[in-house]
mmCIF file of C-alpha atoms in Angstrom:
data_model
loop_
_atom_site.group_PDB
_atom_site.id
_atom_site.type_symbol
_atom_site.label_atom_id
_atom_site.label_comp_id
_atom_site.label_asym_id
_atom_site.label_seq_id
_atom_site.Cartn_x
_atom_site.Cartn_y
_atom_site.Cartn_z
ATOM 1 C CA MET G 1 -63.512 22.416 -15.673
ATOM 2 C CA THR G 2 -61.206 21.164 -18.405
ATOM 3 C CA THR G 3 -59.467 23.719 -20.608
ATOM 4 C CA PRO G 4 -60.202 22.984 -24.258
ATOM 5 C CA PRO G 5 -57.243 21.981 -26.422
ATOM 6 C CA GLY G 6 -55.670 24.849 -28.322
ATOM 7 C CA SER G 7 -57.213 27.503 -26.052
ATOM 8 C CA GLY G 8 -53.824 29.108 -25.467
ATOM 9 C CA ALA G 9 -54.121 28.903 -21.691
ATOM 10 C CA PRO G 10 -50.717 28.764 -19.922
ATOM 11 C CA ARG G 11 -49.512 25.278 -19.064
ATOM 12 C CA ARG G 12 -48.359 24.380 -15.589
ATOM 13 C CA THR G 13 -44.926 22.818 -15.184
ATOM 14 C CA PRO G 14 -45.334 19.184 -14.056
ATOM 15 C CA ALA G 15 -44.558 18.780 -10.364
ATOM 16 C CA GLY G 16 -41.798 16.242 -10.985
ATOM 17 C CA ALA G 17 -40.014 18.324 -13.587
ATOM 18 C CA ALA G 18 -38.468 20.920 -11.310
ATOM 19 C CA VAL G 19 -34.861 21.676 -12.141
ATOM 20 C CA LEU G 20 -32.395 20.536 -9.499
ATOM 21 C CA ARG G 21 -30.966 23.652 -7.901
ATOM 22 C CA GLU G 22 -27.195 23.765 -8.080
ATOM 23 C CA ASP G 23 -26.881 25.617 -4.766
ATOM 24 C CA VAL G 24 -28.765 22.810 -3.027
ATOM 25 C CA THR G 25 -26.554 20.195 -4.706
ATOM 26 C CA ASP G 26 -23.446 22.081 -3.559
ATOM 27 C CA ALA G 27 -24.800 22.315 -0.009
ATOM 28 C CA ILE G 28 -25.395 18.557 0.050
ATOM 29 C CA ARG G 29 -21.888 17.831 -1.204
ATOM 30 C CA ALA G 30 -20.397 20.133 1.453
ATOM 31 C CA ALA G 31 -22.507 18.379 4.083
ATOM 32 C CA VAL G 32 -21.123 15.008 2.996
ATOM 33 C CA PHE G 33 -17.576 16.218 3.717
ATOM 34 C CA GLU G 34 -18.631 17.364 7.181
ATOM 35 C CA GLU G 35 -20.566 14.188 7.947
ATOM 36 C CA LEU G 36 -17.721 11.944 6.830
ATOM 37 C CA ALA G 37 -15.232 13.865 8.940
ATOM 38 C CA ALA G 38 -17.546 13.631 11.948
ATOM 39 C CA VAL G 39 -18.759 10.026 11.845
ATOM 40 C CA GLY G 40 -17.061 8.143 8.960
ATOM 41 C CA PHE G 41 -18.707 6.278 6.099
ATOM 42 C CA ALA G 42 -20.184 3.384 8.102
ATOM 43 C CA ARG G 43 -22.167 5.668 10.452
ATOM 44 C CA MET G 44 -22.954 8.320 7.873
ATOM 45 C CA SER G 45 -26.653 8.635 7.029
ATOM 46 C CA ILE G 46 -28.813 10.431 4.506
ATOM 47 C CA GLU G 47 -30.673 11.960 7.457
ATOM 48 C CA GLY G 48 -27.466 13.391 8.892
ATOM 49 C CA ILE G 49 -26.384 14.754 5.509
ATOM 50 C CA ALA G 50 -29.768 16.387 4.912
ATOM 51 C CA ARG G 51 -29.739 17.937 8.381
ATOM 52 C CA ARG G 52 -26.279 19.442 7.861
ATOM 53 C CA ALA G 53 -27.255 20.721 4.411
ATOM 54 C CA GLY G 54 -30.467 22.267 5.708
ATOM 55 C CA VAL G 55 -32.626 20.320 3.259
ATOM 56 C CA GLY G 56 -35.106 17.464 3.375
ATOM 57 C CA LYS G 57 -34.109 13.867 2.714
ATOM 58 C CA THR G 58 -36.074 14.010 -0.531
ATOM 59 C CA ALA G 59 -33.652 16.599 -1.898
ATOM 60 C CA VAL G 60 -30.786 14.155 -1.362
ATOM 61 C CA TYR G 61 -32.616 11.143 -2.794
ATOM 62 C CA ARG G 62 -33.623 13.103 -5.907
ATOM 63 C CA ARG G 63 -29.901 13.407 -6.705
ATOM 64 C CA TRP G 64 -28.467 10.128 -5.373
ATOM 65 C CA LYS G 65 -30.198 6.836 -4.635
ATOM 66 C CA SER G 66 -28.064 5.987 -1.587
ATOM 67 C CA LYS G 67 -25.199 7.224 0.545
ATOM 68 C CA LEU G 68 -22.885 4.899 -1.359
ATOM 69 C CA SER G 69 -23.757 6.394 -4.742
ATOM 70 C CA LEU G 70 -23.374 9.886 -3.257
ATOM 71 C CA VAL G 71 -19.921 9.202 -1.827
ATOM 72 C CA LEU G 72 -18.743 7.383 -4.947
ATOM 73 C CA ASP G 73 -19.838 10.351 -7.034
ATOM 74 C CA LEU G 74 -17.622 12.617 -4.929
ATOM 75 C CA VAL G 75 -14.715 10.186 -4.972
ATOM 76 C CA GLY G 76 -15.035 9.747 -8.723
ATOM 77 C CA ALA G 77 -14.837 13.506 -9.184
ATOM 78 C CA VAL G 78 -11.326 13.592 -7.722
ATOM 79 C CA ALA G 79 -10.057 10.195 -8.860
ATOM 80 C CA VAL G 80 -8.138 9.713 -12.102
ATOM 81 C CA ARG G 81 -11.065 7.832 -13.629
ATOM 82 C CA GLY G 82 -11.609 8.683 -17.268
ATOM 83 C CA LEU G 83 -8.509 10.840 -17.651
ATOM 84 C CA PRO G 84 -6.724 10.541 -20.990
ATOM 85 C CA ALA G 85 -3.303 8.911 -21.026
ATOM 86 C CA PRO G 86 -0.584 11.556 -20.652
ATOM 87 C CA GLY G 87 0.998 11.084 -24.091
ATOM 88 C CA THR G 88 4.310 12.766 -23.231
ATOM 89 C CA GLY G 89 6.241 10.653 -25.740
ATOM 90 C CA SER G 90 8.252 8.631 -23.213
ATOM 91 C CA LEU G 91 7.503 6.002 -20.598
ATOM 92 C CA TYR G 92 9.194 8.025 -17.870
ATOM 93 C CA GLY G 93 7.260 11.159 -18.818
ATOM 94 C CA ASP G 94 3.951 9.298 -18.832
ATOM 95 C CA VAL G 95 4.636 7.612 -15.489
ATOM 96 C CA ARG G 96 5.719 10.907 -13.935
ATOM 97 C CA ALA G 97 2.563 12.616 -15.206
ATOM 98 C CA LEU G 98 0.368 9.823 -13.837
ATOM 99 C CA LEU G 99 2.055 10.130 -10.454
ATOM 100 C CA GLU G 100 1.436 13.867 -10.393
ATOM 101 C CA VAL G 101 -2.286 13.388 -11.051
ATOM 102 C CA ALA G 102 -2.568 10.507 -8.586
ATOM 103 C CA ALA G 103 -0.740 12.440 -5.865
ATOM 104 C CA HIS G 104 -3.087 15.392 -6.324
ATOM 105 C CA ALA G 105 -6.140 13.119 -6.111
ATOM 106 C CA LEU G 106 -4.927 11.172 -3.073
ATOM 107 C CA ARG G 107 -4.190 14.369 -1.151
ATOM 108 C CA HIS G 108 -7.742 15.591 -1.718
ATOM 109 C CA PRO G 109 -9.867 15.472 1.474
ATOM 110 C CA VAL G 110 -12.411 13.143 -0.152
ATOM 111 C CA ALA G 111 -9.790 10.595 -1.156
ATOM 112 C CA SER G 112 -7.706 10.709 2.000
ATOM 113 C CA GLN G 113 -10.711 10.363 4.315
ATOM 114 C CA VAL G 114 -13.151 8.299 2.305
ATOM 115 C CA ILE G 115 -11.136 5.754 0.320
ATOM 116 C CA PRO G 116 -9.753 3.872 3.367
ATOM 117 C CA ASP G 117 -13.277 3.735 4.840
ATOM 118 C CA LEU G 118 -14.712 2.457 1.568
ATOM 119 C CA LEU G 119 -12.053 -0.233 1.236
ATOM 120 C CA VAL G 120 -12.891 -1.530 4.711
ATOM 121 C CA GLU G 121 -16.594 -1.573 3.849
ATOM 122 C CA ALA G 122 -15.839 -3.289 0.526
ATOM 123 C CA HIS G 123 -14.547 -6.358 2.389
ATOM 124 C CA ARG G 124 -17.956 -6.726 4.023
ATOM 125 C CA ASN G 125 -20.272 -5.785 1.179
ATOM 126 C CA PRO G 126 -19.974 -7.101 -2.411
ATOM 127 C CA GLU G 127 -22.082 -4.209 -3.744
ATOM 128 C CA ILE G 128 -19.658 -1.689 -2.282
ATOM 129 C CA ALA G 129 -16.702 -3.728 -3.553
ATOM 130 C CA ASP G 130 -18.062 -3.679 -7.120
ATOM 131 C CA ALA G 131 -18.853 0.027 -6.973
ATOM 132 C CA VAL G 132 -15.447 0.949 -5.561
ATOM 133 C CA LYS G 133 -13.735 -1.143 -8.211
ATOM 134 C CA ALA G 134 -15.678 0.602 -10.966
ATOM 135 C CA VAL G 135 -14.828 4.076 -9.672
ATOM 136 C CA LEU G 136 -11.285 3.672 -8.381
ATOM 137 C CA LEU G 137 -9.749 0.845 -10.382
ATOM 138 C CA ASP G 138 -11.298 0.328 -13.797
ATOM 139 C CA GLY G 139 -10.571 3.813 -15.113
ATOM 140 C CA GLN G 140 -6.998 3.790 -13.854
ATOM 141 C CA GLN G 141 -6.411 0.378 -15.430
ATOM 142 C CA GLY G 142 -7.536 1.754 -18.780
ATOM 143 C CA VAL G 143 -5.185 4.728 -18.583
ATOM 144 C CA VAL G 144 -2.180 2.623 -17.546
ATOM 145 C CA ALA G 145 -2.969 0.031 -20.218
ATOM 146 C CA GLN G 146 -2.756 2.766 -22.857
ATOM 147 C CA VAL G 147 0.544 4.014 -21.424
ATOM 148 C CA VAL G 148 1.910 0.456 -21.607
ATOM 149 C CA ARG G 149 0.687 -0.050 -25.190
ATOM 150 C CA GLU G 150 2.355 3.161 -26.335
ATOM 151 C CA ALA G 151 5.582 2.242 -24.534
ATOM 152 C CA VAL G 152 5.554 -1.146 -26.276
ATOM 153 C CA ALA G 153 4.991 0.550 -29.640
ATOM 154 C CA ARG G 154 8.017 2.810 -29.000
ATOM 155 C CA GLY G 155 10.154 -0.171 -28.015
ATOM 156 C CA GLU G 156 10.517 0.947 -24.392
ATOM 157 C CA LEU G 157 8.691 -2.109 -23.060
ATOM 158 C CA PRO G 158 8.633 -5.679 -24.410
ATOM 159 C CA GLU G 159 5.578 -7.229 -26.019
ATOM 160 C CA GLY G 160 3.300 -8.716 -23.398
ATOM 161 C CA ALA G 161 4.148 -6.140 -20.708
ATOM 162 C CA ASP G 162 1.519 -6.441 -17.958
ATOM 163 C CA PRO G 163 -0.565 -3.271 -17.355
ATOM 164 C CA ASP G 164 -1.736 -4.539 -13.958
ATOM 165 C CA ARG G 165 1.862 -4.896 -12.790
ATOM 166 C CA ALA G 166 2.554 -1.402 -14.098
ATOM 167 C CA LEU G 167 -0.393 -0.001 -12.130
ATOM 168 C CA ASP G 168 0.838 -1.725 -8.956
ATOM 169 C CA LEU G 169 4.351 -0.354 -9.395
ATOM 170 C CA VAL G 170 3.266 3.182 -10.246
ATOM 171 C CA VAL G 171 0.363 3.872 -7.889
ATOM 172 C CA GLY G 172 0.900 1.305 -5.119
ATOM 173 C CA PRO G 173 3.848 3.002 -3.365
ATOM 174 C CA LEU G 174 2.184 6.407 -3.664
ATOM 175 C CA TYR G 175 -1.052 5.131 -2.125
ATOM 176 C CA TRP G 176 0.903 3.562 0.727
ATOM 177 C CA ARG G 177 2.759 6.790 1.389
ATOM 178 C CA LEU G 178 -0.183 9.203 1.217
ATOM 179 C CA VAL G 179 -3.173 7.167 2.426
ATOM 180 C CA VAL G 180 -1.764 4.484 4.744
ATOM 181 C CA VAL G 181 1.301 6.161 6.248
ATOM 182 C CA ARG G 182 -0.106 9.663 5.630
ATOM 183 C CA GLY G 183 3.389 11.014 5.153
ATOM 184 C CA GLU G 184 4.458 14.105 3.260
ATOM 185 C CA LEU G 185 6.169 13.833 -0.107
ATOM 186 C CA PRO G 186 9.774 15.078 0.086
ATOM 187 C CA ALA G 187 11.170 17.189 -2.736
ATOM 188 C CA GLY G 188 11.954 15.009 -5.729
ATOM 189 C CA TYR G 189 9.931 12.058 -4.400
ATOM 190 C CA LEU G 190 7.724 11.738 -7.490
ATOM 191 C CA ASP G 191 10.764 11.965 -9.782
ATOM 192 C CA ASP G 192 12.525 9.195 -7.862
ATOM 193 C CA LEU G 193 9.377 7.060 -7.764
ATOM 194 C CA ALA G 194 8.868 7.470 -11.511
ATOM 195 C CA ARG G 195 12.471 6.407 -12.189
ATOM 196 C CA SER G 196 12.120 3.404 -9.872
ATOM 197 C CA ALA G 197 8.862 2.309 -11.500
ATOM 198 C CA VAL G 198 10.297 2.620 -15.005
ATOM 199 C CA ALA G 199 13.428 0.692 -13.955
ATOM 200 C CA ALA G 200 11.274 -2.106 -12.531
ATOM 201 C CA LEU G 201 9.075 -2.233 -15.618
ATOM 202 C CA THR G 202 12.006 -2.352 -18.020
ATOM 203 C CA ALA G 203 14.166 -4.780 -16.009
#
């Protein structure tokens, strides 16, 4: 029997409109960390993540369309994507601030475990390569480009200074140290690296 319009009868919430529970989302994210540590990105599966989280696969797919989008979401949360340029008033200060943020991100368990795996997969899969570039590179390029523009405006760098070269000089050595070599950062390392990068950029 159909309820007449305007009868005031309570309306049922549509089945597809349920609010995503934050505790379930958190459990899935925690399960991703565990699954990555156990099997790596290539062997990681939505089934394994759901099993560790104690949820059905549907709960995962309602939040992320694939394991790649799930992992990139976590990586993006700790990467420097979208951060405003430091704006310290000097090239050295901006570079030093960028290094501090990058060092914090690269020491995060997601970055240190997942990024190397993703870069390997990116060589085999153009979709992964494009997604990794969007999450890990594009945002950082924008931040460094702003730092370079402001340094040019202050007269610290010449017109035509290359932001890509600046990104290589600033983040490249830090990535090598923390992700490839997996070495600790000695006291004063970021200060020395900032001075070296600025010297190379202004040479």
